[in-house]
CSV table of C-alpha atoms in Angstrom, one decimal:
chain,number,residue,atom,x,y,z
A,211,MET,CA,11.3,-14.2,12.4
A,212,GLY,CA,9.4,-17.4,12.7
A,213,ALA,CA,11.6,-19.6,10.5
A,214,GLY,CA,15.0,-19.2,12.2
A,215,HIS,CA,14.9,-15.4,12.5
A,216,THR,CA,13.9,-13.1,15.3
A,217,SER,CA,13.4,-9.4,14.8
A,218,HIS,CA,13.1,-6.8,17.5
A,219,GLY,CA,12.9,-3.7,15.3
A,220,VAL,CA,9.1,-3.2,15.6
A,221,GLY,CA,6.3,-4.6,17.6
A,222,SER,CA,5.5,-4.8,21.3
A,223,GLY,CA,4.8,-8.5,21.8
A,224,PRO,CA,1.8,-10.7,21.2
A,225,GLY,CA,-1.5,-9.2,22.4
A,226,LEU,CA,-0.2,-5.7,22.7
A,227,PRO,CA,-0.8,-2.9,20.1
A,228,ASP,CA,2.2,-2.0,18.0
A,229,PRO,CA,3.1,1.6,19.0
A,230,SER,CA,4.6,2.3,15.6
A,231,LEU,CA,1.1,1.8,14.0
A,232,ALA,CA,-0.7,4.2,16.4
A,233,PRO,CA,-1.4,6.8,13.7
A,234,LEU,CA,-2.9,4.1,11.5
A,235,TYR,CA,-5.1,2.8,14.4
A,236,LEU,CA,-6.3,6.4,15.0
A,237,LEU,CA,-7.0,7.0,11.3
A,238,VAL,CA,-9.1,3.8,11.0
A,239,PHE,CA,-11.1,4.8,14.2
A,240,ILE,CA,-11.7,8.3,12.8
A,241,GLY,CA,-12.9,6.8,9.5
A,242,GLY,CA,-15.5,4.7,11.2
A,243,VAL,CA,-16.7,7.5,13.5
A,244,VAL,CA,-17.0,9.9,10.6
A,245,TYR,CA,-19.0,7.4,8.5
A,246,ALA,CA,-21.3,6.8,11.5
A,247,ALA,CA,-21.8,10.6,12.0
A,248,LEU,CA,-22.6,11.0,8.3
A,249,LEU,CA,-25.3,8.3,8.7
A,250,TRP,CA,-26.7,10.1,11.6
A,251,ARG,CA,-26.8,13.3,9.5
A,252,GLN,CA,-28.7,11.5,6.8
A,253,ARG,CA,-31.3,10.4,9.4
A,254,GLN,CA,-31.6,13.9,10.7
A,255,LEU,CA,-32.2,15.1,7.2
A,256,GLY,CA,-34.9,12.5,6.7
A,257,ARG,CA,-33.0,10.8,3.8
A,258,GLU,CA,-32.7,7.2,3.1
A,259,TRP,CA,-29.3,5.5,2.9
A,260,PRO,CA,-29.2,1.8,1.7
A,261,LEU,CA,-28.4,-0.5,4.6
A,262,GLY,CA,-26.2,-2.6,2.4
A,263,ARG,CA,-23.8,0.2,1.9
A,264,SER,CA,-23.5,0.8,5.6
A,265,LEU,CA,-22.9,-2.9,6.2
A,266,MET,CA,-20.2,-3.1,3.6
A,267,PHE,CA,-18.4,-0.2,5.0
A,268,ALA,CA,-18.6,-1.7,8.5
A,269,LEU,CA,-17.3,-4.9,7.1
A,270,GLY,CA,-14.3,-3.0,5.5
A,271,ILE,CA,-13.5,-1.4,8.8
A,272,LEU,CA,-13.7,-4.7,10.7
A,273,LEU,CA,-11.4,-6.3,8.1
A,274,VAL,CA,-8.9,-3.5,8.5
A,275,ALA,CA,-9.1,-3.7,12.3
A,276,TYR,CA,-8.6,-7.5,12.2
A,277,GLY,CA,-5.7,-7.1,9.8
A,278,LEU,CA,-4.0,-4.6,12.2
A,279,SER,CA,-4.9,-6.5,15.4
A,280,PRO,CA,-2.0,-7.0,17.7
A,281,ALA,CA,-2.1,-10.8,17.6
A,282,LEU,CA,-2.1,-10.9,13.8
A,283,MET,CA,0.6,-8.1,13.6
A,284,ALA,CA,2.9,-10.2,15.9
A,285,ALA,CA,2.2,-13.3,13.9
A,286,GLY,CA,2.7,-11.6,10.6
A,287,HIS,CA,6.0,-10.1,11.8
A,288,ALA,CA,7.3,-13.6,12.4
A,289,ASP,CA,5.8,-15.5,9.5
A,290,LEU,CA,5.6,-14.4,5.9
A,291,ARG,CA,2.5,-16.5,5.3
A,292,VAL,CA,0.6,-14.6,8.0
A,293,HIS,CA,1.9,-11.3,6.6
A,294,MET,CA,0.6,-12.2,3.2
A,295,THR,CA,-2.8,-12.9,4.7
A,296,GLN,CA,-2.7,-9.5,6.3
A,297,HIS,CA,-1.7,-7.9,2.9
A,298,MET,CA,-4.6,-9.6,1.2
A,299,LEU,CA,-7.0,-8.4,3.9
A,300,LEU,CA,-5.7,-4.8,4.1
A,301,GLY,CA,-4.9,-4.2,0.5
A,302,MET,CA,-7.5,-6.1,-1.4
A,303,PHE,CA,-10.6,-7.4,0.5
A,304,ALA,CA,-11.1,-4.5,3.0
A,305,PRO,CA,-10.8,-1.8,0.2
A,306,LEU,CA,-13.4,-3.6,-1.8
A,307,ALA,CA,-15.9,-3.5,1.1
A,308,LEU,CA,-15.0,0.1,1.9
A,309,VAL,CA,-15.6,1.2,-1.7
A,310,LEU,CA,-19.0,-0.5,-1.7
A,311,GLY,CA,-19.9,1.6,1.3
A,312,GLN,CA,-19.7,4.7,-1.1
A,313,PRO,CA,-18.2,7.0,1.5
A,314,LEU,CA,-17.7,9.9,-0.9
A,315,THR,CA,-21.3,9.8,-2.0
A,316,LEU,CA,-22.4,9.8,1.6
A,317,LEU,CA,-20.2,12.7,2.4
A,318,LEU,CA,-21.4,14.8,-0.5
A,319,ARG,CA,-25.1,14.1,0.4
A,320,SER,CA,-24.5,15.1,4.0
A,321,LEU,CA,-22.8,18.4,3.4
A,322,PRO,CA,-24.6,21.7,2.8
A,323,VAL,CA,-24.9,22.5,-0.9
A,324,SER,CA,-22.2,25.2,-0.9
A,325,ALA,CA,-19.7,23.0,0.9
A,326,ALA,CA,-20.5,20.0,-1.4
A,327,ARG,CA,-19.8,22.2,-4.4
A,328,ARG,CA,-16.5,23.4,-3.0
A,329,LEU,CA,-15.5,19.8,-2.3
A,330,THR,CA,-16.5,18.8,-5.8
A,331,GLY,CA,-14.3,21.6,-7.1
A,332,LEU,CA,-11.4,20.3,-5.1
A,333,LEU,CA,-11.9,16.8,-6.5
A,334,HIS,CA,-11.5,18.3,-10.0
A,335,ALA,CA,-8.1,19.8,-9.1
A,336,ALA,CA,-5.1,18.7,-11.2
A,337,PRO,CA,-3.4,16.6,-8.5
A,338,LEU,CA,-6.5,14.5,-7.8
A,339,ARG,CA,-7.2,14.1,-11.5
A,340,TRP,CA,-3.7,12.8,-11.9
A,341,LEU,CA,-4.0,10.5,-8.8
A,342,MET,CA,-7.3,9.0,-10.0
A,343,HIS,CA,-5.9,8.0,-13.5
A,344,PRO,CA,-6.1,4.2,-13.8
A,345,LEU,CA,-2.4,3.8,-14.7
A,346,VAL,CA,-1.4,5.9,-11.7
A,347,ALA,CA,-3.6,3.8,-9.4
A,348,LEU,CA,-2.2,0.6,-10.9
A,349,THR,CA,1.4,1.8,-10.4
A,350,LEU,CA,0.8,2.7,-6.8
A,351,ASN,CA,-1.0,-0.5,-6.0
A,352,VAL,CA,0.8,-3.3,-7.9
A,353,GLY,CA,4.1,-1.4,-8.2
A,354,GLY,CA,4.1,-1.0,-4.5
A,355,MET,CA,3.9,-4.8,-4.1
A,356,TYR,CA,6.8,-5.3,-6.4
A,357,LEU,CA,8.9,-2.8,-4.5
A,358,LEU,CA,8.0,-4.3,-1.1
A,359,TYR,CA,8.7,-7.9,-2.0
A,360,LEU,CA,11.4,-7.9,-4.7
A,361,THR,CA,13.7,-5.5,-3.0
A,362,PRO,CA,15.3,-5.3,0.5
A,363,LEU,CA,12.4,-3.1,1.6
A,364,TYR,CA,10.5,-5.9,3.3
A,365,ALA,CA,13.5,-6.9,5.4
A,366,ALA,CA,14.1,-3.2,6.3
A,367,MET,CA,10.5,-2.8,7.3
A,368,LEU,CA,10.8,-5.5,9.9
A,369,GLU,CA,13.5,-3.5,11.6
A,370,SER,CA,12.0,0.0,11.3
A,371,GLY,CA,8.9,1.4,13.0
A,372,TRP,CA,8.3,4.2,10.6
A,373,LEU,CA,8.8,1.9,7.5
A,374,HIS,CA,6.4,-0.5,9.2
A,375,LEU,CA,3.8,2.3,9.5
A,376,LEU,CA,4.4,3.6,6.0
A,377,ALA,CA,4.2,0.2,4.3
A,378,HIS,CA,0.9,-0.7,6.0
A,379,PHE,CA,-0.6,2.7,5.3
A,380,HIS,CA,0.4,2.4,1.6
A,381,ILE,CA,-1.1,-1.1,1.4
A,382,ILE,CA,-4.5,0.2,2.6
A,383,ALA,CA,-4.5,3.5,0.8
A,384,ALA,CA,-3.2,2.2,-2.5
A,385,GLY,CA,-5.7,-0.7,-2.4
A,386,PHE,CA,-8.6,1.7,-1.7
A,387,LEU,CA,-7.5,4.0,-4.5
A,388,TYR,CA,-7.2,1.1,-7.0
A,389,SER,CA,-10.6,-0.4,-6.1
A,390,SER,CA,-12.2,3.1,-6.3
A,391,VAL,CA,-10.8,3.9,-9.7
A,392,VAL,CA,-11.4,0.5,-11.3
A,393,ALA,CA,-14.8,-0.2,-9.8
A,394,GLY,CA,-16.2,3.3,-10.2
A,395,VAL,CA,-19.1,2.7,-7.7
A,396,ASP,CA,-19.2,6.3,-6.5
A,397,PRO,CA,-20.6,8.6,-9.3
A,398,SER,CA,-17.8,10.8,-10.3
A,399,PRO,CA,-16.9,13.0,-13.4
A,400,LEU,CA,-13.3,11.8,-12.8
A,401,ARG,CA,-14.2,8.2,-13.6
A,402,ALA,CA,-12.2,6.9,-16.5
A,403,PRO,CA,-14.0,5.2,-19.5
A,404,PHE,CA,-15.0,1.6,-19.0
A,405,ALA,CA,-12.4,0.3,-21.5
A,406,TRP,CA,-9.6,2.0,-19.5
A,407,ARG,CA,-10.8,0.6,-16.2
A,408,LEU,CA,-11.2,-2.9,-17.7
A,409,GLY,CA,-7.8,-2.8,-19.2
A,410,THR,CA,-6.3,-1.7,-16.0
A,411,LEU,CA,-8.0,-4.5,-14.1
A,412,LEU,CA,-6.7,-7.1,-16.6
A,413,ALA,CA,-3.2,-5.6,-16.4
A,414,GLY,CA,-3.3,-5.6,-12.6
A,415,ALA,CA,-4.4,-9.2,-12.5
A,416,ALA,CA,-1.6,-10.3,-14.8
A,417,LEU,CA,1.1,-8.3,-12.9
A,418,HIS,CA,-0.2,-9.7,-9.6
A,419,ALA,CA,0.1,-13.2,-10.9
A,420,VAL,CA,3.6,-12.6,-12.3
A,421,LEU,CA,4.7,-11.3,-8.9
A,422,GLY,CA,3.4,-14.4,-7.1
A,423,LYS,CA,5.4,-16.6,-9.6
A,424,LEU,CA,8.5,-14.5,-9.1
A,425,MET,CA,8.3,-14.8,-5.4
A,426,PHE,CA,7.8,-18.5,-5.6
A,427,ALA,CA,10.6,-19.1,-8.1
A,428,GLY,CA,13.1,-16.6,-6.7
A,429,LEU,CA,12.3,-17.1,-3.0
A,430,TYR,CA,11.5,-13.4,-2.5
A,431,PRO,CA,11.6,-11.4,-0.3
A,432,ARG,CA,15.1,-12.2,0.6
A,433,GLY,CA,17.2,-11.5,3.7
A,434,THR,CA,14.4,-12.3,6.1
A,435,GLY,CA,15.5,-15.7,7.3
A,436,GLN,CA,12.3,-17.3,6.2
A,437,ALA,CA,12.5,-21.0,5.1
A,438,PRO,CA,12.0,-21.7,1.4
A,439,GLU,CA,8.8,-23.6,2.0
A,440,VAL,CA,7.4,-20.6,4.0
A,441,ILE,CA,8.1,-18.2,1.2
A,442,GLU,CA,6.6,-20.6,-1.4
A,443,ALA,CA,3.4,-20.9,0.7
A,444,ALA,CA,3.2,-17.1,1.0
A,445,ALA,CA,3.6,-16.8,-2.8
A,446,ARG,CA,0.9,-19.3,-3.4
A,447,ARG,CA,-1.4,-17.4,-1.0
A,448,MET,CA,-0.8,-14.2,-2.8
A,449,TYR,CA,-1.4,-15.9,-6.2
A,450,TYR,CA,-4.7,-17.6,-5.4
A,451,TRP,CA,-6.2,-15.0,-3.0
A,452,GLY,CA,-5.2,-12.3,-5.5
A,453,ASP,CA,-7.2,-14.1,-8.2
A,454,LEU,CA,-10.3,-14.1,-5.9
A,455,ALA,CA,-9.9,-10.4,-5.1
A,456,GLU,CA,-9.5,-9.5,-8.8
A,457,ALA,CA,-12.6,-11.6,-9.6
A,458,LEU,CA,-14.6,-9.7,-7.0
A,459,LEU,CA,-13.3,-6.4,-8.3
A,460,ALA,CA,-14.3,-7.4,-11.9
A,461,CYS,CA,-17.9,-8.1,-10.6
A,462,MET,CA,-17.9,-4.6,-9.1
A,463,LEU,CA,-16.7,-3.1,-12.3
A,464,PHE,CA,-19.4,-4.7,-14.5
A,465,TRP,CA,-22.0,-4.0,-11.8
A,466,SER,CA,-21.2,-0.3,-11.8
A,467,TRP,CA,-21.1,-0.2,-15.6
A,468,LEU,CA,-24.6,-1.7,-15.8
A,469,LYS,CA,-25.8,0.8,-13.2
A,470,ALA,CA,-24.3,3.7,-15.1
A,471,ARG,CA,-25.9,2.5,-18.3
A,472,ASP,CA,-29.3,2.2,-16.7
A,473,ARG,CA,-28.9,5.8,-15.3
A,474,GLU,CA,-28.0,7.1,-18.8
A,475,ARG,CA,-31.1,5.3,-20.3
A,476,ILE,CA,-33.4,6.7,-17.7
A,477,LYS,CA,-32.0,10.2,-18.2
A,478,ALA,CA,-32.5,9.9,-22.0
A,479,GLN,CA,-36.1,8.7,-21.5
A,480,ARG,CA,-36.8,11.7,-19.3
A,481,GLN,CA,-35.3,14.1,-21.7
A,482,ALA,CA,-37.3,12.6,-24.5
A,483,ALA,CA,-40.5,12.8,-22.4
A,484,ALA,CA,-39.7,16.4,-21.6
A,485,ALA,CA,-39.2,17.2,-25.3
A,486,LEU,CA,-42.6,15.7,-26.1
């Protein structure tokens, strides 16, 4: 590790891909290819798809690719400050962009009607309904951060390839789930009421700030050989960058709420016109 500690548990040297993260690299590649294929499908069907959504999804994929790039992975493995930058990119900013790409809506629009109905039925299954509850999404996202940084898990991750893979997969997946559930950009009958999502966002912001302060005051994570000033800088980075990400997520939440309210008003006007 950079500040007086060298770890050889994972990684393959600067500039070379980390073999332990190969499944994650493949998953990101497949996600980008599938989204591009669905865009092509929309074009074949003669349907419009907002360019802004495509650009946001592409931005999300690029942020994930940069966060997992070999140079940044090597630097993050050696320096907690760089790792924290990775965490913010992979777990907060990239998921925001991916969610704004509305991949679920694009998928449902691209499938045949029968297949779209079957997929919608699967989305209503009990496990997914439980997973998309705001409190579950909050626990998986913010609770995962507490587990990673306030326990020996972070130090163990530096020495284990499979823990390295699992931790980075969880950071991305939990961040995407949390952003999806709170922002509610994709129309979904599973979306929680606005008050629930706003309360979850406020709780998440508070818990995130508390974690940054605990890391700063207690010099967490421990057992990594990082100098105190490095840990303090990483904690500050989490604290302030987290505030920015939460503010952007709040903007998404209120934007989606206004759009939903407009849709309801238009629907009510059409129903009134039909009744007349």
